[in-house]
Coordinates of C-alpha atoms in Angstrom, one line a residue:
Chain A
M1 CA 127.2 -67.8 187.9
E2 CA 123.5 -67.3 188.4
K3 CA 122.1 -64.0 189.5
I4 CA 118.6 -62.8 190.2
I5 CA 117.9 -59.7 188.1
N6 CA 114.5 -57.9 188.2
G7 CA 113.0 -61.1 189.8
T8 CA 114.3 -63.5 187.2
S9 CA 117.3 -65.8 187.5
Y10 CA 119.9 -65.4 184.7
E11 CA 123.2 -67.3 183.9
C12 CA 125.8 -64.5 183.9
Y13 CA 129.2 -64.6 182.1
P14 CA 132.3 -62.4 182.4
L15 CA 132.9 -59.8 179.7
N16 CA 135.2 -60.9 176.8
T17 CA 138.5 -59.3 175.8
S18 CA 136.9 -56.7 173.6
Q19 CA 134.1 -55.7 176.0
T20 CA 136.6 -55.3 178.8
F21 CA 139.0 -53.3 176.7
L22 CA 136.2 -51.0 175.3
Y23 CA 134.6 -50.4 178.7
Y24 CA 137.9 -49.5 180.5
T25 CA 139.1 -47.2 177.7
Q26 CA 135.7 -45.5 177.9
L27 CA 136.2 -45.0 181.6
A28 CA 139.8 -43.9 181.1
Y29 CA 139.3 -41.4 178.3
T30 CA 135.8 -39.9 178.5
D31 CA 132.8 -39.7 180.8
K32 CA 130.4 -40.0 177.9
V33 CA 128.6 -43.3 177.8
E34 CA 127.4 -42.6 174.3
S35 CA 131.0 -42.7 173.0
L36 CA 130.3 -46.4 172.6
N37 CA 127.1 -46.0 170.7
I38 CA 126.9 -47.4 167.2
G39 CA 124.2 -45.9 164.9
M40 CA 123.5 -47.4 161.5
S41 CA 120.6 -47.4 159.0
M42 CA 119.7 -49.3 155.9
Q43 CA 117.8 -47.3 153.4
F44 CA 116.0 -48.2 150.2
K45 CA 114.4 -46.4 147.3
G46 CA 110.6 -47.0 147.6
D47 CA 108.4 -48.2 150.4
L48 CA 108.9 -51.0 152.9
D49 CA 106.0 -53.0 154.3
F50 CA 106.4 -52.0 158.0
D51 CA 104.0 -54.7 159.2
V52 CA 106.1 -57.4 157.6
L53 CA 109.3 -55.6 158.6
A54 CA 108.1 -55.7 162.3
D55 CA 107.7 -59.5 162.1
A56 CA 111.2 -59.7 160.6
V57 CA 112.6 -57.7 163.5
K58 CA 110.9 -60.0 166.0
D59 CA 112.4 -63.0 164.3
A60 CA 115.8 -61.4 164.1
Y61 CA 115.7 -60.8 167.9
K62 CA 114.9 -64.5 168.3
R63 CA 117.6 -65.8 166.0
N64 CA 120.4 -63.4 167.1
E65 CA 121.3 -64.2 170.7
Y66 CA 123.8 -61.3 170.9
S67 CA 120.9 -58.8 170.2
R68 CA 119.6 -59.7 173.7
I69 CA 122.9 -59.2 175.7
C70 CA 122.5 -57.1 178.9
L71 CA 125.1 -56.0 181.4
T72 CA 125.1 -56.2 185.2
K73 CA 127.5 -55.6 188.0
E74 CA 128.4 -57.9 190.9
G75 CA 130.5 -55.8 193.2
E76 CA 133.3 -54.5 191.0
T77 CA 132.9 -57.2 188.4
F78 CA 131.0 -56.6 185.2
L79 CA 128.9 -59.4 183.9
Q80 CA 126.7 -60.1 180.9
Y81 CA 123.5 -62.2 180.5
I82 CA 121.1 -62.9 177.7
L83 CA 117.4 -62.0 177.8
P84 CA 115.3 -64.9 176.7
E85 CA 113.2 -62.8 174.3
D86 CA 112.6 -59.3 172.9
N87 CA 109.2 -58.7 171.4
R88 CA 109.4 -55.0 170.8
T89 CA 107.7 -53.5 167.8
P90 CA 109.8 -50.6 166.4
E91 CA 108.4 -47.1 166.3
I92 CA 107.8 -45.6 162.9
V93 CA 109.3 -42.2 162.4
D94 CA 108.1 -40.0 159.6
L95 CA 110.9 -37.8 158.3
S96 CA 109.6 -37.6 154.7
D97 CA 108.8 -33.9 154.9
M98 CA 112.4 -33.0 155.8
S99 CA 115.3 -32.3 153.4
E100 CA 117.8 -35.2 153.2
A101 CA 120.3 -33.2 155.2
E102 CA 117.7 -32.6 158.0
A103 CA 116.7 -36.2 158.1
Y104 CA 120.3 -37.3 158.3
K105 CA 120.9 -34.8 161.2
T106 CA 117.8 -36.1 163.1
I107 CA 119.0 -39.7 162.8
D108 CA 122.5 -38.7 163.7
N109 CA 121.2 -37.0 166.9
W110 CA 119.6 -40.2 168.0
T111 CA 123.0 -41.9 167.9
R112 CA 124.3 -39.5 170.6
Q113 CA 121.6 -40.4 173.2
P114 CA 123.2 -42.5 175.9
F115 CA 121.9 -45.9 176.9
N116 CA 121.2 -46.9 180.5
I117 CA 123.7 -49.7 180.3
W118 CA 123.0 -51.7 183.4
E119 CA 120.3 -54.4 183.4
S120 CA 118.6 -52.8 180.4
K121 CA 118.2 -53.4 176.7
L122 CA 121.2 -52.2 174.7
N123 CA 119.7 -51.5 171.3
Y124 CA 116.6 -50.2 169.6
I125 CA 115.3 -50.2 166.1
K126 CA 113.3 -47.4 164.4
F127 CA 111.5 -47.6 161.1
L128 CA 112.0 -44.7 158.8
K129 CA 109.9 -42.9 156.3
L130 CA 112.5 -40.8 154.5
P131 CA 112.6 -37.9 152.0
C132 CA 112.8 -38.5 148.2
G133 CA 110.5 -41.5 148.4
K134 CA 113.0 -43.6 150.5
S135 CA 112.3 -45.7 153.5
G136 CA 114.5 -47.7 155.8
Y137 CA 115.3 -48.8 159.4
Y138 CA 117.8 -47.7 161.9
I139 CA 119.6 -49.3 164.8
N140 CA 121.3 -47.7 167.8
T141 CA 123.3 -50.1 169.8
Y142 CA 125.9 -50.1 172.5
H143 CA 129.4 -51.3 171.5
L144 CA 129.6 -53.9 174.4
Q145 CA 126.6 -55.6 172.8
M146 CA 127.5 -55.3 169.1
D147 CA 130.4 -54.0 167.1
A148 CA 129.9 -52.4 163.7
Y149 CA 130.2 -55.9 162.0
S150 CA 127.4 -57.3 164.3
A151 CA 125.2 -54.3 163.8
Q152 CA 125.5 -54.6 160.1
M153 CA 124.9 -58.4 160.3
F154 CA 121.8 -57.7 162.4
L155 CA 120.4 -55.2 159.8
Y156 CA 121.1 -57.6 157.0
D157 CA 119.4 -60.4 158.9
I158 CA 116.3 -58.3 159.3
L159 CA 116.4 -57.7 155.5
D160 CA 116.9 -61.4 154.7
L161 CA 114.0 -62.3 156.9
Y162 CA 111.8 -59.5 155.4
L163 CA 112.6 -60.7 151.8
A164 CA 111.9 -64.3 152.8
K165 CA 108.5 -63.3 154.2
K166 CA 107.7 -61.4 151.0
G167 CA 108.7 -64.4 149.0
L168 CA 111.5 -62.6 147.3
A169 CA 114.4 -64.7 148.7
P170 CA 114.9 -68.0 150.5
E171 CA 114.9 -68.4 154.3
P172 CA 118.3 -67.2 155.6
K173 CA 120.6 -69.8 157.2
P174 CA 120.5 -70.1 161.0
M175 CA 122.7 -67.9 163.2
R176 CA 125.1 -69.3 165.7
S177 CA 125.1 -69.1 169.5
Y178 CA 126.8 -66.1 171.1
V179 CA 127.1 -68.0 174.4
E180 CA 128.9 -70.9 172.7
A181 CA 131.4 -68.4 171.0
L182 CA 131.8 -66.5 174.3
K183 CA 132.7 -69.7 176.3
K184 CA 135.3 -70.6 173.7
E185 CA 136.8 -67.1 173.9
L186 CA 136.8 -67.0 177.7
A187 CA 138.9 -70.2 177.7
Y188 CA 141.8 -68.1 176.4
N189 CA 142.3 -66.3 179.7
G190 CA 145.1 -67.8 181.6
S191 CA 145.8 -70.3 178.8
Q192 CA 149.3 -71.3 177.5
R193 CA 148.4 -69.4 174.3
Q194 CA 147.9 -66.2 176.3
I195 CA 151.3 -66.7 178.0
E196 CA 152.9 -67.2 174.6
D197 CA 151.2 -64.1 173.2
V198 CA 152.6 -62.0 176.1
M199 CA 156.1 -63.3 175.3
F200 CA 155.6 -62.6 171.6
W201 CA 154.5 -59.0 172.1
K202 CA 157.2 -58.3 174.7
N203 CA 159.7 -59.4 172.1
E204 CA 158.1 -57.2 169.4
I205 CA 158.1 -54.2 171.7
D206 CA 161.7 -54.8 172.7
N207 CA 162.8 -54.9 169.1
F208 CA 161.1 -51.8 167.7
N209 CA 161.6 -48.2 168.7
P210 CA 158.5 -46.3 167.4
I211 CA 158.0 -42.6 167.1
F212 CA 154.7 -40.6 167.2
T213 CA 153.6 -39.8 163.7
D214 CA 150.6 -37.5 163.6
Y215 CA 147.9 -36.3 161.3
L216 CA 148.5 -32.8 162.7
R217 CA 152.0 -32.9 161.3
P218 CA 155.0 -32.9 163.8
S219 CA 153.8 -30.0 165.9
R220 CA 152.3 -32.1 168.7
L221 CA 155.4 -34.2 169.3
K222 CA 157.4 -31.0 169.5
E223 CA 154.8 -29.6 171.9
F224 CA 155.1 -32.6 174.2
R225 CA 158.9 -32.6 174.0
E226 CA 158.8 -29.0 175.2
K227 CA 156.2 -29.8 177.8
T228 CA 158.2 -32.7 179.3
G229 CA 161.6 -31.0 178.8
N230 CA 162.7 -34.2 177.0
P231 CA 164.0 -33.4 173.5
N232 CA 164.3 -37.1 172.7
L233 CA 160.7 -38.0 173.6
R234 CA 159.2 -40.2 170.9
A235 CA 155.6 -40.5 172.3
A236 CA 152.8 -38.0 172.9
G237 CA 150.1 -37.7 175.4
V238 CA 147.1 -37.5 173.1
C239 CA 144.6 -39.6 175.0
G240 CA 142.0 -38.5 177.4
A241 CA 140.7 -35.5 175.5
Q242 CA 137.1 -34.6 176.6
S243 CA 135.7 -33.2 173.5
E244 CA 132.8 -33.3 171.1
G245 CA 133.5 -35.7 168.2
N246 CA 132.5 -35.5 164.6
V247 CA 132.8 -37.4 161.3
I248 CA 134.0 -36.4 157.9
K249 CA 133.3 -38.8 155.1
F250 CA 135.2 -39.3 151.8
S251 CA 134.5 -41.6 149.0
L252 CA 136.5 -43.1 146.2
T253 CA 134.6 -43.7 142.9
A254 CA 133.7 -47.2 142.0
E255 CA 136.3 -47.0 139.2
E256 CA 139.1 -45.9 141.6
T257 CA 138.1 -48.7 144.0
K258 CA 138.2 -51.2 141.2
Q259 CA 141.8 -50.1 140.4
I260 CA 142.7 -51.0 144.0
T261 CA 140.8 -54.3 144.1
D262 CA 142.2 -55.4 140.7
F263 CA 145.8 -54.6 141.9
A264 CA 145.1 -56.6 145.1
E265 CA 143.9 -59.6 143.0
Q266 CA 146.7 -59.4 140.4
N267 CA 149.4 -59.2 143.0
K268 CA 147.8 -61.5 145.6
V269 CA 147.8 -58.9 148.3
S270 CA 144.9 -57.7 150.4
V271 CA 143.0 -54.5 150.1
P272 CA 143.6 -53.4 153.7
C273 CA 147.4 -53.7 153.2
I274 CA 147.1 -51.3 150.2
L275 CA 145.0 -48.9 152.4
M276 CA 147.6 -49.1 155.1
T277 CA 150.4 -48.4 152.7
G278 CA 148.4 -45.3 151.5
L279 CA 148.0 -44.2 155.1
R280 CA 151.7 -44.8 155.7
C281 CA 152.7 -42.6 152.7
A282 CA 150.4 -39.8 153.9
L283 CA 151.7 -39.9 157.5
S284 CA 155.3 -40.0 156.2
S285 CA 154.6 -36.9 154.1
F286 CA 153.0 -35.1 157.1
N287 CA 155.9 -35.9 159.4
E288 CA 159.0 -34.6 157.5
R289 CA 159.3 -37.9 155.5
E290 CA 159.7 -40.0 158.6
S291 CA 160.1 -43.6 157.6
N292 CA 159.1 -45.1 161.0
I293 CA 155.3 -45.1 161.0
S294 CA 152.9 -46.4 163.6
F295 CA 149.1 -46.5 163.9
R296 CA 146.6 -48.8 165.6
L297 CA 144.8 -51.4 163.5
M298 CA 141.4 -52.5 164.7
L299 CA 140.9 -56.2 164.2
N300 CA 137.6 -57.9 163.7
R301 CA 138.6 -61.1 165.3
R302 CA 136.3 -63.4 163.5
A303 CA 137.9 -66.4 161.8
T304 CA 135.6 -69.4 162.4
L305 CA 132.0 -69.6 161.1
L306 CA 131.0 -69.7 164.7
E307 CA 132.7 -66.4 165.4
K308 CA 131.4 -64.9 162.1
R309 CA 127.7 -65.8 162.8
S310 CA 127.4 -65.3 166.5
G311 CA 127.7 -61.5 166.6
G312 CA 128.7 -59.6 169.8
T313 CA 131.8 -57.5 170.0
T314 CA 135.1 -59.1 169.0
V315 CA 137.2 -56.0 168.1
N316 CA 140.7 -55.6 169.4
F317 CA 143.6 -53.4 168.5
V318 CA 147.2 -54.2 167.5
N319 CA 149.9 -51.6 166.7
M320 CA 151.0 -51.7 163.1
R321 CA 154.6 -50.6 163.0
S322 CA 156.8 -50.4 159.9
D323 CA 160.1 -48.7 159.1
V324 CA 161.0 -49.1 155.4
P325 CA 163.4 -46.8 153.4
E326 CA 162.1 -44.6 150.6
E327 CA 163.7 -46.7 147.9
T328 CA 161.2 -49.5 148.7
S329 CA 158.5 -50.0 146.0
F330 CA 154.9 -49.5 146.8
L331 CA 154.2 -53.2 146.2
D332 CA 157.0 -54.3 148.4
T333 CA 155.7 -52.0 151.2
V334 CA 152.2 -53.6 150.8
K335 CA 153.9 -57.0 151.0
D336 CA 155.8 -55.9 154.1
Y337 CA 152.5 -55.0 155.8
A338 CA 151.1 -58.4 154.7
A339 CA 154.0 -60.2 156.2
Y340 CA 153.8 -58.2 159.5
Q341 CA 150.0 -58.9 159.7
N342 CA 150.7 -62.6 159.2
K343 CA 153.2 -62.5 162.0
I344 CA 150.9 -60.7 164.5
F345 CA 147.5 -62.2 163.6
K346 CA 148.3 -65.4 165.5
H347 CA 148.8 -63.3 168.7
S348 CA 146.0 -60.8 168.3
D349 CA 143.7 -62.1 171.1
L350 CA 145.8 -60.4 173.8
N351 CA 143.9 -57.4 175.2
Y352 CA 145.2 -54.2 173.8
V353 CA 145.4 -52.7 177.3
K354 CA 148.0 -55.3 178.1
L355 CA 150.0 -54.3 175.0
L356 CA 150.0 -50.7 176.2
Q357 CA 151.2 -51.9 179.6
L358 CA 154.1 -53.8 178.1
Q359 CA 155.1 -50.8 176.0
A360 CA 154.9 -48.5 179.0
E361 CA 157.0 -50.9 181.1
K362 CA 159.8 -50.7 178.5
D363 CA 159.7 -47.0 177.7
K364 CA 158.9 -45.5 181.1
N365 CA 156.9 -42.7 179.3
P366 CA 154.4 -40.6 181.3
P367 CA 151.0 -42.3 181.8
L368 CA 148.8 -42.5 178.7
Y369 CA 151.6 -41.4 176.3
I370 CA 151.3 -43.3 173.1
Y371 CA 152.9 -43.6 169.6
E372 CA 149.8 -44.0 167.6
A373 CA 147.7 -40.9 166.7
I374 CA 145.3 -42.9 164.5
G375 CA 143.1 -45.9 164.8
F376 CA 142.4 -47.7 161.5
S377 CA 139.8 -50.3 160.5
Y378 CA 138.7 -51.9 157.3
W379 CA 135.4 -53.7 156.9
S380 CA 135.5 -56.2 154.1
P381 CA 132.2 -56.3 152.1
M382 CA 129.7 -58.5 153.8
A383 CA 129.0 -61.3 151.3
H384 CA 125.3 -61.2 150.8
A385 CA 123.2 -62.7 148.1
L386 CA 120.4 -60.1 147.5
P387 CA 118.1 -59.6 144.6
E388 CA 119.7 -57.2 142.2
D389 CA 117.0 -54.6 142.4
I390 CA 117.3 -54.5 146.2
K391 CA 121.1 -54.4 146.1
N392 CA 121.2 -51.6 143.5
N393 CA 118.7 -49.4 145.4
M394 CA 120.0 -49.7 149.0
D395 CA 122.4 -47.8 151.1
L396 CA 124.1 -48.5 154.5
I397 CA 124.7 -45.4 156.5
L398 CA 126.9 -45.0 159.6
Y399 CA 126.2 -42.2 162.1
S400 CA 128.5 -40.5 164.6
N401 CA 128.0 -40.6 168.4
H402 CA 129.8 -37.3 168.5
A403 CA 131.8 -38.5 171.5
S404 CA 135.0 -40.1 170.2
Q405 CA 137.4 -41.7 172.6
Q406 CA 140.2 -41.5 170.0
N407 CA 141.8 -38.5 168.4
L408 CA 141.3 -39.9 165.0
Y409 CA 139.6 -43.2 164.0
I410 CA 139.4 -44.1 160.3
S411 CA 136.8 -46.7 159.3
I412 CA 136.8 -47.9 155.7
F413 CA 133.7 -49.6 154.2
H414 CA 132.6 -50.8 150.8
R415 CA 129.3 -49.1 149.7
P416 CA 126.8 -52.0 149.2
Q417 CA 125.4 -50.8 145.8
D418 CA 128.7 -50.4 143.9
N419 CA 131.5 -51.7 146.1
A420 CA 133.2 -48.2 146.2
L421 CA 135.3 -47.5 149.3
E422 CA 134.0 -45.0 151.8
F423 CA 136.3 -43.4 154.4
C424 CA 134.8 -42.2 157.7
F425 CA 137.2 -40.0 159.6
E426 CA 135.9 -39.7 163.2
Y427 CA 137.8 -37.0 165.1
L428 CA 137.8 -34.7 168.1
M429 CA 136.6 -31.3 167.2
N430 CA 138.6 -29.3 169.8
E431 CA 141.7 -29.9 167.7
K432 CA 140.1 -28.3 164.6
P433 CA 141.8 -30.8 162.3
E434 CA 139.3 -30.6 159.4
E435 CA 141.7 -29.1 156.9
D436 CA 144.5 -31.5 158.0
L437 CA 142.1 -34.4 157.6
K438 CA 141.1 -33.4 154.1
D439 CA 144.8 -33.2 153.2
L440 CA 145.5 -36.5 154.9
Y441 CA 142.7 -38.2 152.8
A442 CA 144.0 -36.5 149.6
A443 CA 147.5 -37.8 150.3
M444 CA 146.3 -41.3 151.1
K445 CA 144.2 -41.4 147.9
K446 CA 146.9 -40.1 145.7
S447 CA 149.5 -42.5 147.1
M448 CA 147.1 -45.5 146.6
L449 CA 146.2 -44.5 143.1
M450 CA 149.8 -43.9 142.1
G451 CA 151.0 -47.1 143.8
T452 CA 148.3 -49.3 142.3
S453 CA 148.8 -47.9 138.7
D454 CA 152.5 -48.8 139.0
G455 CA 153.4 -51.2 141.9
N456 CA 157.2 -50.6 141.2
I457 CA 157.1 -46.9 142.0
T458 CA 159.1 -46.1 145.1
L459 CA 157.8 -44.6 148.3
G460 CA 160.2 -41.7 147.7
K461 CA 158.7 -41.0 144.3
I462 CA 155.2 -41.0 145.7
L463 CA 156.3 -38.6 148.6
D464 CA 157.9 -36.3 146.0
N465 CA 154.5 -36.0 144.4
L466 CA 152.7 -35.3 147.8
N467 CA 155.0 -32.5 148.9
Chain B
M1 CA 144.8 -85.7 154.5
L2 CA 142.6 -83.7 152.1
E3 CA 139.5 -84.9 153.9
K4 CA 140.9 -83.8 157.3
L5 CA 142.0 -80.5 155.9
T6 CA 138.5 -80.0 154.3
E7 CA 136.9 -80.5 157.7
I8 CA 139.2 -77.8 159.2
F9 CA 138.5 -75.4 156.3
M10 CA 134.8 -75.8 156.7
D11 CA 135.0 -74.4 160.3
Y12 CA 136.3 -71.2 158.8
V13 CA 134.7 -70.5 155.4
E14 CA 131.3 -71.3 153.9
I15 CA 132.2 -74.0 151.4
E16 CA 131.0 -77.5 150.5
P17 CA 133.4 -80.5 150.6
E18 CA 133.5 -80.7 146.8
D19 CA 134.8 -77.1 146.6
V20 CA 138.1 -78.2 148.1
K21 CA 140.6 -79.5 145.5
P22 CA 144.4 -79.7 145.7
E23 CA 144.7 -76.9 143.2
S24 CA 142.2 -74.6 145.1
Y25 CA 143.7 -71.2 146.1
F26 CA 142.9 -70.3 149.7
S27 CA 142.0 -66.7 148.9
Q28 CA 140.4 -66.7 145.4
D29 CA 138.7 -70.2 145.5
L30 CA 138.0 -70.8 149.1
G31 CA 137.4 -67.2 150.3
F32 CA 139.9 -67.1 153.1
N33 CA 141.0 -63.6 154.2
S34 CA 144.4 -63.1 155.9
Y35 CA 142.9 -63.3 159.4
D36 CA 140.9 -66.5 158.7
F37 CA 143.9 -68.0 157.0
M38 CA 146.3 -67.4 159.9
S39 CA 143.8 -68.7 162.4
M40 CA 143.1 -71.8 160.2
L41 CA 146.8 -72.6 160.1
T42 CA 146.8 -72.7 163.9
G43 CA 144.1 -75.3 163.7
V44 CA 146.2 -77.2 161.1
E45 CA 149.2 -77.0 163.4
D46 CA 147.2 -78.4 166.3
E47 CA 145.6 -81.2 164.2
F48 CA 148.8 -82.4 162.6
G49 CA 151.2 -81.6 165.5
I50 CA 153.4 -79.4 163.4
N51 CA 154.7 -75.9 163.4
I52 CA 154.3 -73.6 160.4
P53 CA 157.0 -70.9 160.5
E54 CA 156.3 -67.4 159.2
T55 CA 159.0 -68.0 156.5
E56 CA 156.8 -70.7 155.0
L57 CA 153.7 -68.5 154.7
A58 CA 154.8 -67.0 151.4
N59 CA 154.8 -70.5 149.8
L60 CA 151.3 -71.4 150.9
F61 CA 148.9 -70.3 148.2
T62 CA 147.0 -73.5 147.4
V63 CA 145.7 -76.6 149.3
N64 CA 148.4 -78.6 147.6
D65 CA 151.1 -76.3 148.9
L66 CA 149.8 -76.9 152.4
M67 CA 149.6 -80.7 151.9
K68 CA 153.1 -80.8 150.6
Y69 CA 154.4 -78.8 153.6
I70 CA 152.6 -81.1 156.1
E71 CA 154.1 -84.1 154.2
S72 CA 157.5 -82.6 154.5
C73 CA 157.2 -82.4 158.3
K74 CA 156.6 -86.2 158.7

């Protein structure tokens, strides 16, 4: 539909599945608009030519349609439209006199500033002069415009354009149209495939009886059992917390990461399935060796090149459920996750809110009671041909909006310079889970390293070593 | 069939037609991840009017494996 906004006529489109899901969960769980901010910076040893970088940013806004997405309302309906251009020149911020920790904190604070989300630009870039002779640039964006993949892609596109302008790399390939990808996605609503997906998930939900497995150990399930007077309750009401959020980061070494990626290659399994098996062992250990483990998996639903190069927000969640006995080997558990993923990936376009509704219809739990204490995401390395001296001297840093919607959300990335795995644990501070999270990461790491040094080791043996 | 499959693959991964050979592995040689792969199989199902059951997935490592499966459905 066409709509006049600020005196100009725009073609407006409905929100896609991910945007709808993200917006409504924000409304349901927190009143903080900034809970959907994504802050990220790219940093380099040495100076950047900010004049050339400013040209690169202008070109990036031109090439990446999704970077110009705005939101509007028509009655109770939320719509999106694309600004025809964005010619802003980013502000240069000099943080070079600060310590590295102070500079980090300053940038981190920007990420918690809420956007005016209606009929207004949903990102901004700042150029950074940093301590220790570093420089870089930062983006703060709203999740309904870009997810972490798109924000990263946008930062890389600026870099590619900058290097091309400096004659250090060839011109990057064209990007793809966000609107074209959006129209394809919107065709899913009401389709036969959507009907089949509902039937698939209904069947999955009918055939699995999950139990809440927590990173705070079983205390919370016990608490909710007492609160509801239902000793057989299997879910807990952990959503809706209004609390300050924070992030703890952990890193594997490049060598430990290589052990995991080599194991994946040798056994033809994927890295995320190994990570999920590590998380599964840690949760089992935290919950009296429970074998029935559930958590939410965030999916970056980008399969086609159109989807991969058109940006926007495509994330959706599915519940990863598994119940395997302790006699099962680590490798077989990884394969079990791979098989489950293969089964559910075909049906992963269904809005997660609908999945929660289907689960609630079956279980008749109190509203907002769930089985998954943790959200989990893995971001595969963004394949990018960069000159070696750039690649070896750059860093991609993710900041916290300090207003998490979820009790615990684990994002796992590869560090650009050495491929090492970095774990961001974003959590609600009111629960004071810091020590538990350190233990959770330690258990996850130990499980993965034991399992990838001997794939035949059983889950029971790993759990014996964690307790 | 290889030509048709190559066209489908090129919608999903950044490859050139000459990269696709019967012996190519989807993951190592063509760069498919699990999500791309499952989505691509939906495209293959639509194009060839077949159904690829989950039980078959464990046997599909190379382009040749997929071609053989499609042949077996005829």
